[in-house]
Short mmCIF file of C-alpha atoms in Angstrom, two decimals:
data_model
loop_
_atom_site.label_atom_id
_atom_site.label_comp_id
_atom_site.label_asym_id
_atom_site.label_seq_id
_atom_site.Cartn_x
_atom_site.Cartn_y
_atom_site.Cartn_z
CA MET A 1 8.89 9.78 22.97
CA LYS A 2 9.62 9.06 19.25
CA THR A 3 8.67 11.03 16.58
CA ALA A 4 7.70 9.74 13.13
CA LEU A 5 6.79 11.59 10.02
CA ILE A 6 4.29 9.72 7.62
CA THR A 7 4.07 10.92 4.02
CA GLY A 8 0.86 9.24 2.10
CA ILE A 9 -0.76 9.71 5.62
CA THR A 10 -4.31 10.08 3.80
CA GLY A 11 -3.95 6.28 2.60
CA GLN A 12 -5.11 2.92 4.03
CA ASP A 13 -1.58 2.06 5.20
CA GLY A 14 -0.88 5.78 6.47
CA ALA A 15 -4.19 5.54 8.88
CA TYR A 16 -3.32 2.02 10.15
CA LEU A 17 0.27 2.88 10.46
CA SER A 18 -0.32 6.35 12.33
CA ARG A 19 -3.04 4.19 14.77
CA LEU A 20 0.00 1.58 15.41
CA LEU A 21 2.51 4.29 16.02
CA LEU A 22 0.42 6.39 18.41
CA ASN A 23 -0.52 3.44 20.38
CA LYS A 24 2.99 2.81 20.82
CA GLY A 25 3.49 6.52 22.55
CA TYR A 26 4.92 8.20 19.05
CA GLU A 27 4.24 11.61 18.26
CA VAL A 28 2.73 11.36 14.85
CA ILE A 29 3.47 14.26 12.22
CA GLY A 30 1.37 13.62 8.54
CA LEU A 31 2.35 15.53 5.73
CA LEU A 32 -0.55 16.69 3.04
CA ASN A 33 -0.01 17.51 -0.34
CA PRO A 34 -0.86 21.17 -0.89
CA SER A 35 -1.80 21.05 -4.28
CA ARG A 36 -4.56 18.43 -3.14
CA ASN A 37 -7.41 18.70 -1.22
CA SER A 38 -6.44 15.95 0.92
CA SER A 39 -9.38 14.14 2.56
CA LEU A 40 -8.85 13.18 6.14
CA TRP A 41 -11.80 10.40 6.45
CA LYS A 42 -9.67 7.30 7.09
CA ILE A 43 -7.68 8.67 10.06
CA ASP A 44 -11.21 9.79 10.98
CA TYR A 45 -12.94 6.60 10.44
CA LEU A 46 -10.26 5.15 13.34
CA GLY A 47 -10.93 8.13 15.41
CA ILE A 48 -7.28 9.27 15.57
CA LYS A 49 -7.61 12.53 13.74
CA ASP A 50 -6.83 14.93 16.99
CA GLN A 51 -3.68 13.15 17.86
CA ILE A 52 -2.14 13.44 14.39
CA ARG A 53 -0.27 16.68 13.65
CA PHE A 54 -0.75 17.64 10.24
CA GLU A 55 1.68 19.88 8.02
CA ASN A 56 1.66 20.83 4.17
CA CYS A 57 4.51 19.67 2.02
CA ASP A 58 5.29 19.36 -1.36
CA LEU A 59 7.18 16.34 -1.81
CA THR A 60 8.61 17.01 -5.28
CA ALA A 61 10.07 20.13 -4.01
CA SER A 62 13.57 19.72 -2.73
CA ASP A 63 13.70 23.07 -0.17
CA GLU A 64 10.25 22.00 1.01
CA VAL A 65 11.67 18.74 2.13
CA LEU A 66 14.73 19.55 3.99
CA GLN A 67 13.08 22.19 5.62
CA CYS A 68 10.15 19.74 6.88
CA VAL A 69 12.92 17.11 7.99
CA LYS A 70 15.12 19.83 9.79
CA GLU A 71 12.40 21.57 11.70
CA ASN A 72 10.46 18.34 12.82
CA GLU A 73 13.69 16.18 13.86
CA PRO A 74 11.86 13.15 13.19
CA ASP A 75 13.52 9.55 14.79
CA GLU A 76 11.50 7.88 11.47
CA ILE A 77 10.58 8.75 8.48
CA TYR A 78 7.62 6.29 6.53
CA ASN A 79 7.37 6.93 3.02
CA LEU A 80 4.06 5.86 2.13
CA ALA A 81 3.23 8.41 -0.56
CA ALA A 82 3.04 7.46 -4.34
CA GLN A 83 0.62 7.46 -7.48
CA SER A 84 0.17 4.25 -6.94
CA SER A 85 -2.45 3.12 -9.45
CA VAL A 86 -1.09 0.49 -11.97
CA GLY A 87 -4.10 1.26 -14.10
CA SER A 88 -3.51 5.05 -14.19
CA SER A 89 0.21 4.74 -14.84
CA PHE A 90 -0.55 3.49 -18.14
CA GLN A 91 -2.72 6.64 -18.52
CA GLN A 92 -0.24 9.11 -17.24
CA PRO A 93 3.15 7.67 -17.08
CA LYS A 94 4.93 11.09 -16.70
CA ASP A 95 3.47 11.66 -13.67
CA SER A 96 3.44 8.56 -12.06
CA ILE A 97 7.48 8.26 -12.80
CA VAL A 98 8.36 12.02 -11.90
CA PHE A 99 6.38 11.83 -8.58
CA ASN A 100 7.30 8.35 -7.26
CA THR A 101 10.92 8.85 -7.94
CA ILE A 102 11.70 12.33 -7.28
CA SER A 103 9.59 12.38 -4.03
CA VAL A 104 11.90 9.43 -2.79
CA LEU A 105 14.86 11.26 -3.67
CA ASN A 106 14.15 14.55 -2.03
CA LEU A 107 13.63 12.29 1.28
CA LEU A 108 16.75 10.71 0.85
CA GLU A 109 18.77 13.71 0.66
CA ALA A 110 16.87 15.46 3.58
CA VAL A 111 17.97 12.04 5.44
CA ARG A 112 21.58 12.23 4.12
CA ARG A 113 22.13 16.06 4.73
CA LYS A 114 20.56 15.76 8.47
CA LYS A 115 23.13 15.96 11.41
CA SER A 116 21.38 13.36 13.43
CA PRO A 117 20.56 9.92 12.32
CA VAL A 118 16.81 9.47 11.01
CA ARG A 119 15.27 5.97 10.05
CA LEU A 120 13.76 5.66 6.70
CA TYR A 121 11.34 3.06 5.63
CA GLN A 122 10.50 3.15 1.59
CA ALA A 123 7.23 1.79 0.46
CA SER A 124 8.44 -0.50 -2.29
CA SER A 125 5.88 -2.98 -4.53
CA SER A 126 5.68 -6.45 -5.77
CA GLU A 127 4.63 -4.73 -9.08
CA MET A 128 8.47 -4.34 -9.62
CA PHE A 129 9.15 -7.90 -10.29
CA GLY A 130 6.45 -8.37 -12.79
CA LYS A 131 7.46 -11.11 -15.37
CA VAL A 132 9.37 -13.59 -13.61
CA ASP A 133 10.78 -17.16 -14.28
CA ARG A 134 10.70 -18.41 -10.65
CA LEU A 135 7.98 -18.05 -7.82
CA PRO A 136 7.48 -17.62 -4.97
CA ILE A 137 9.46 -14.13 -5.52
CA CYS A 138 12.19 -13.47 -2.92
CA GLU A 139 14.32 -10.23 -1.84
CA ASN A 140 16.90 -11.14 -4.77
CA THR A 141 14.67 -12.21 -7.21
CA PRO A 142 15.41 -10.23 -10.50
CA MET A 143 12.90 -7.54 -11.68
CA HIS A 144 11.32 -7.19 -14.67
CA PRO A 145 8.65 -4.31 -14.51
CA LEU A 146 5.42 -4.47 -16.61
CA SER A 147 4.15 -0.81 -16.27
CA PRO A 148 5.19 2.65 -15.60
CA TYR A 149 4.26 2.17 -11.94
CA ALA A 150 6.35 -0.60 -11.65
CA VAL A 151 9.29 1.05 -13.15
CA SER A 152 8.76 4.35 -11.01
CA LYS A 153 8.82 2.13 -7.82
CA ALA A 154 11.98 -0.02 -9.10
CA ALA A 155 13.64 3.12 -9.77
CA ALA A 156 12.82 4.58 -6.21
CA HIS A 157 13.84 0.98 -4.52
CA TRP A 158 17.17 1.08 -5.86
CA MET A 159 17.68 4.90 -5.06
CA THR A 160 17.15 3.63 -1.63
CA ILE A 161 19.82 0.99 -1.68
CA ASN A 162 22.19 3.23 -3.40
CA TYR A 163 22.08 5.72 -0.60
CA ARG A 164 22.06 3.32 2.04
CA GLU A 165 25.20 1.57 0.60
CA SER A 166 26.84 4.87 -0.74
CA TYR A 167 26.20 7.02 2.72
CA GLY A 168 25.42 4.53 5.43
CA LEU A 169 21.42 5.77 5.78
CA PHE A 170 19.32 3.42 7.81
CA ALA A 171 16.78 3.05 5.01
CA CYS A 172 15.08 0.01 4.27
CA CYS A 173 12.36 -0.99 1.66
CA GLY A 174 9.36 -2.91 2.32
CA ILE A 175 8.21 -4.85 -0.97
CA CYS A 176 4.53 -5.41 0.06
CA PHE A 177 2.31 -7.35 -2.35
CA ASN A 178 -1.37 -6.35 -2.27
CA HIS A 179 -3.27 -5.77 0.93
CA GLU A 180 -6.60 -4.23 1.75
CA SER A 181 -8.95 -3.15 4.06
CA TYR A 182 -12.20 -1.15 4.15
CA LEU A 183 -9.85 2.11 3.75
CA ARG A 184 -8.83 0.93 0.31
CA ASP A 185 -9.43 3.45 -2.43
CA ASN A 186 -12.52 2.52 -4.53
CA ARG A 187 -10.29 2.37 -7.64
CA PHE A 188 -8.34 -1.18 -6.34
CA PHE A 189 -10.13 -4.02 -7.52
CA VAL A 190 -11.08 -5.54 -4.24
CA LYS A 191 -12.65 -2.45 -2.70
CA LYS A 192 -14.51 -2.17 -6.14
CA VAL A 193 -16.26 -5.55 -6.51
CA ILE A 194 -17.44 -5.41 -3.00
CA LYS A 195 -18.91 -1.81 -3.23
CA GLU A 196 -20.21 -2.40 -6.58
CA ALA A 197 -21.69 -5.89 -5.48
CA LEU A 198 -23.75 -4.19 -3.23
CA ARG A 199 -25.28 -1.86 -5.34
CA ILE A 200 -26.36 -4.77 -7.21
CA LYS A 201 -27.60 -6.42 -4.24
CA SER A 202 -29.65 -3.39 -3.49
CA GLY A 203 -30.72 -2.67 -7.06
CA GLU A 204 -28.85 0.28 -7.47
CA GLN A 205 -26.93 -0.93 -10.29
CA LYS A 206 -27.35 -4.12 -12.90
CA LEU A 207 -23.70 -5.22 -13.66
CA LEU A 208 -20.27 -5.62 -12.47
CA ARG A 209 -17.80 -4.72 -15.28
CA VAL A 210 -14.22 -6.18 -14.76
CA GLY A 211 -11.00 -6.55 -16.36
CA ASN A 212 -8.97 -9.81 -17.03
CA LEU A 213 -10.13 -12.24 -13.83
CA GLU A 214 -7.92 -14.91 -14.81
CA VAL A 215 -4.58 -13.38 -12.97
CA LYS A 216 -3.64 -14.42 -9.78
CA ARG A 217 -2.09 -11.79 -7.07
CA ASP A 218 -1.02 -12.49 -3.01
CA PHE A 219 -3.39 -10.61 -1.09
CA GLY A 220 -3.40 -9.40 2.37
CA LEU A 221 -4.53 -7.05 5.21
CA SER A 222 -3.37 -3.82 5.31
CA SER A 223 -3.49 -3.74 9.39
CA LYS A 224 -1.24 -6.51 9.69
CA TYR A 225 1.01 -5.36 6.97
CA VAL A 226 1.97 -2.30 8.56
CA GLU A 227 2.97 -3.77 11.44
CA ALA A 228 5.72 -5.15 9.00
CA MET A 229 6.96 -1.44 8.53
CA TRP A 230 7.10 -0.44 12.04
CA LEU A 231 9.33 -3.73 12.55
CA MET A 232 11.68 -2.93 9.81
CA LEU A 233 13.06 0.08 11.38
CA GLN A 234 13.74 -1.48 14.57
CA PRO A 235 16.83 -3.25 14.03
CA PRO A 236 20.25 -2.64 14.68
CA ARG A 237 21.01 -2.84 10.92
CA PRO A 238 18.66 -1.99 7.98
CA SER A 239 17.87 -4.63 5.27
CA ASP A 240 14.51 -4.67 2.47
CA TYR A 241 11.90 -7.30 3.41
CA ILE A 242 9.06 -9.10 1.22
CA ILE A 243 5.79 -8.55 3.05
CA CYS A 244 2.96 -10.94 1.75
CA SER A 245 0.85 -13.56 2.44
CA GLY A 246 2.84 -16.61 0.56
CA ARG A 247 0.13 -17.78 -1.55
CA SER A 248 -1.90 -16.64 -4.72
CA ILE A 249 -5.58 -16.29 -5.51
CA SER A 250 -7.18 -15.71 -8.77
CA LEU A 251 -9.15 -12.69 -9.45
CA ASP A 252 -12.44 -14.87 -10.49
CA ARG A 253 -12.50 -16.47 -7.12
CA ILE A 254 -12.58 -13.44 -5.11
CA VAL A 255 -15.30 -12.27 -7.38
CA GLU A 256 -17.04 -15.65 -6.96
CA HIS A 257 -16.46 -15.72 -3.16
CA ILE A 258 -17.94 -11.80 -3.08
CA PHE A 259 -21.07 -12.71 -4.79
CA ASP A 260 -21.86 -16.45 -3.42
CA ARG A 261 -21.47 -14.31 0.37
CA LEU A 262 -24.00 -11.72 -1.26
CA GLU A 263 -26.50 -14.31 -2.80
CA LEU A 264 -25.84 -13.11 -6.16
CA ASP A 265 -25.13 -14.72 -9.53
CA MET A 266 -22.07 -14.52 -11.56
CA ASP A 267 -24.09 -13.78 -15.09
CA LYS A 268 -24.21 -10.11 -13.84
CA VAL A 269 -20.39 -10.13 -14.09
CA VAL A 270 -19.05 -8.58 -17.58
CA VAL A 271 -15.15 -8.37 -18.89
CA ASP A 272 -14.85 -5.02 -20.45
CA PRO A 273 -12.21 -4.99 -22.86
CA SER A 274 -11.60 -1.72 -21.65
CA LEU A 275 -10.48 -2.33 -18.37
CA VAL A 276 -8.09 -5.12 -19.66
CA ARG A 277 -4.42 -3.54 -19.19
CA PRO A 278 -1.72 -3.64 -21.94
CA ASN A 279 0.50 -5.86 -20.48
CA GLU A 280 -0.24 -7.93 -17.21
CA ILE A 281 1.53 -10.18 -14.27
CA GLU A 282 -0.39 -13.60 -14.83
CA ASP A 283 0.42 -14.87 -11.56
CA ILE A 284 2.57 -13.35 -8.56
CA TYR A 285 3.02 -14.39 -4.79
CA GLY A 286 6.44 -14.19 -2.54
CA ASP A 287 8.40 -15.81 0.50
CA ASN A 288 8.14 -13.85 3.51
CA SER A 289 10.68 -15.89 5.44
CA LYS A 290 12.86 -13.48 5.75
CA ALA A 291 10.47 -10.90 7.20
CA ARG A 292 9.28 -13.88 9.70
CA ASN A 293 12.62 -15.03 10.68
CA GLU A 294 14.29 -11.90 11.17
CA LEU A 295 11.69 -9.38 12.42
CA GLY A 296 9.22 -12.30 13.94
CA TRP A 297 6.45 -10.73 11.89
CA ASN A 298 3.78 -13.30 11.60
CA TYR A 299 0.94 -13.35 9.11
CA ASP A 300 -1.46 -16.57 9.02
CA THR A 301 -4.82 -14.80 7.82
CA ASP A 302 -6.56 -16.65 4.91
CA PHE A 303 -7.63 -13.86 2.24
CA PHE A 304 -11.56 -15.59 2.21
CA GLU A 305 -11.36 -14.42 5.60
CA VAL A 306 -10.06 -11.05 5.14
CA LEU A 307 -12.94 -10.55 2.31
CA ASP A 308 -15.80 -11.74 4.70
CA LEU A 309 -14.59 -9.04 7.50
CA LEU A 310 -14.20 -6.34 4.36
CA ILE A 311 -18.06 -7.34 3.29
CA GLU A 312 -19.34 -7.05 6.89
CA GLU A 313 -17.36 -3.69 7.48
CA GLU A 314 -18.66 -2.27 4.22
CA ILE A 315 -22.25 -3.21 5.17
CA GLY A 316 -21.86 -1.63 8.61
CA ALA A 317 -20.74 1.52 7.39
CA GLU A 318 -23.42 1.73 4.53
CA SER A 319 -25.76 1.24 7.52
CA ASP A 320 -24.68 3.79 9.47
CA GLN A 321 -24.54 6.36 6.42
CA LYS A 322 -27.86 5.66 5.96
CA ALA A 323 -28.78 5.94 9.76
CA LEU A 324 -27.17 9.16 9.85
CA SER A 325 -28.96 10.47 6.27
#
């Protein structure tokens, strides 16, 4: 039985990755931030909470990370923990940059000092590329980050590569583009639109307030993307991979699709200047051919199909909650 250590286990990717690894026979250890009141509802929603062993560990404390890795003897570490909101990083740039870099450095050091080999997955982000001259983005596209979050993820990304090249660590960076699920936090765009559109439908809310809807993003499904994370740690040699759908879609088309499915008028959508970011990527999509060819990872789900699945799951979950109340 292999042992996997997962940071950021309370997020959508952490929950779906845990389920995937448990189904493959892993022992899964989830690290929780002791300074936060971590909610396990996403893991509980998937019905796997009792199969996971949880431990507290402050990822910014090097001694705690070293001790945690030493005591648990993991075969694989999946680092999904981060301050992951681009918008919040403009409001609290120091917090984003400090956590998203120091936590990764501590994990890399723990792996470097460990006598037995450990394979490490680092969650990188498409936001690192920012302003690009050519699309689609591939693994060697130059980076021009446009937010404090993107800067922090770029630093962590190159730090991981530096440790791999300097010390021979088995460390991979998965450069994930936007991916969604019912388990997505409410502050993220797609989840926010679906939940607020349902409130408008029920009469609990009048308007949907949004930022710039003209930008385009490459969207996918979280439960499929975690499969690529696991696949990255299985080959004999480590490398970095773009994980994406390979096409972009504008935010206004997403809103239109959700409102059309719920039979709502678009005049209920209002652009709020306070939600427009200081700097924004206009269009971004990636090339996942390396992951397809080297890992055998396949992704061919249309995002409008994903939206329909998310709407149905959100409606079903709300009905279940009302039935219990």
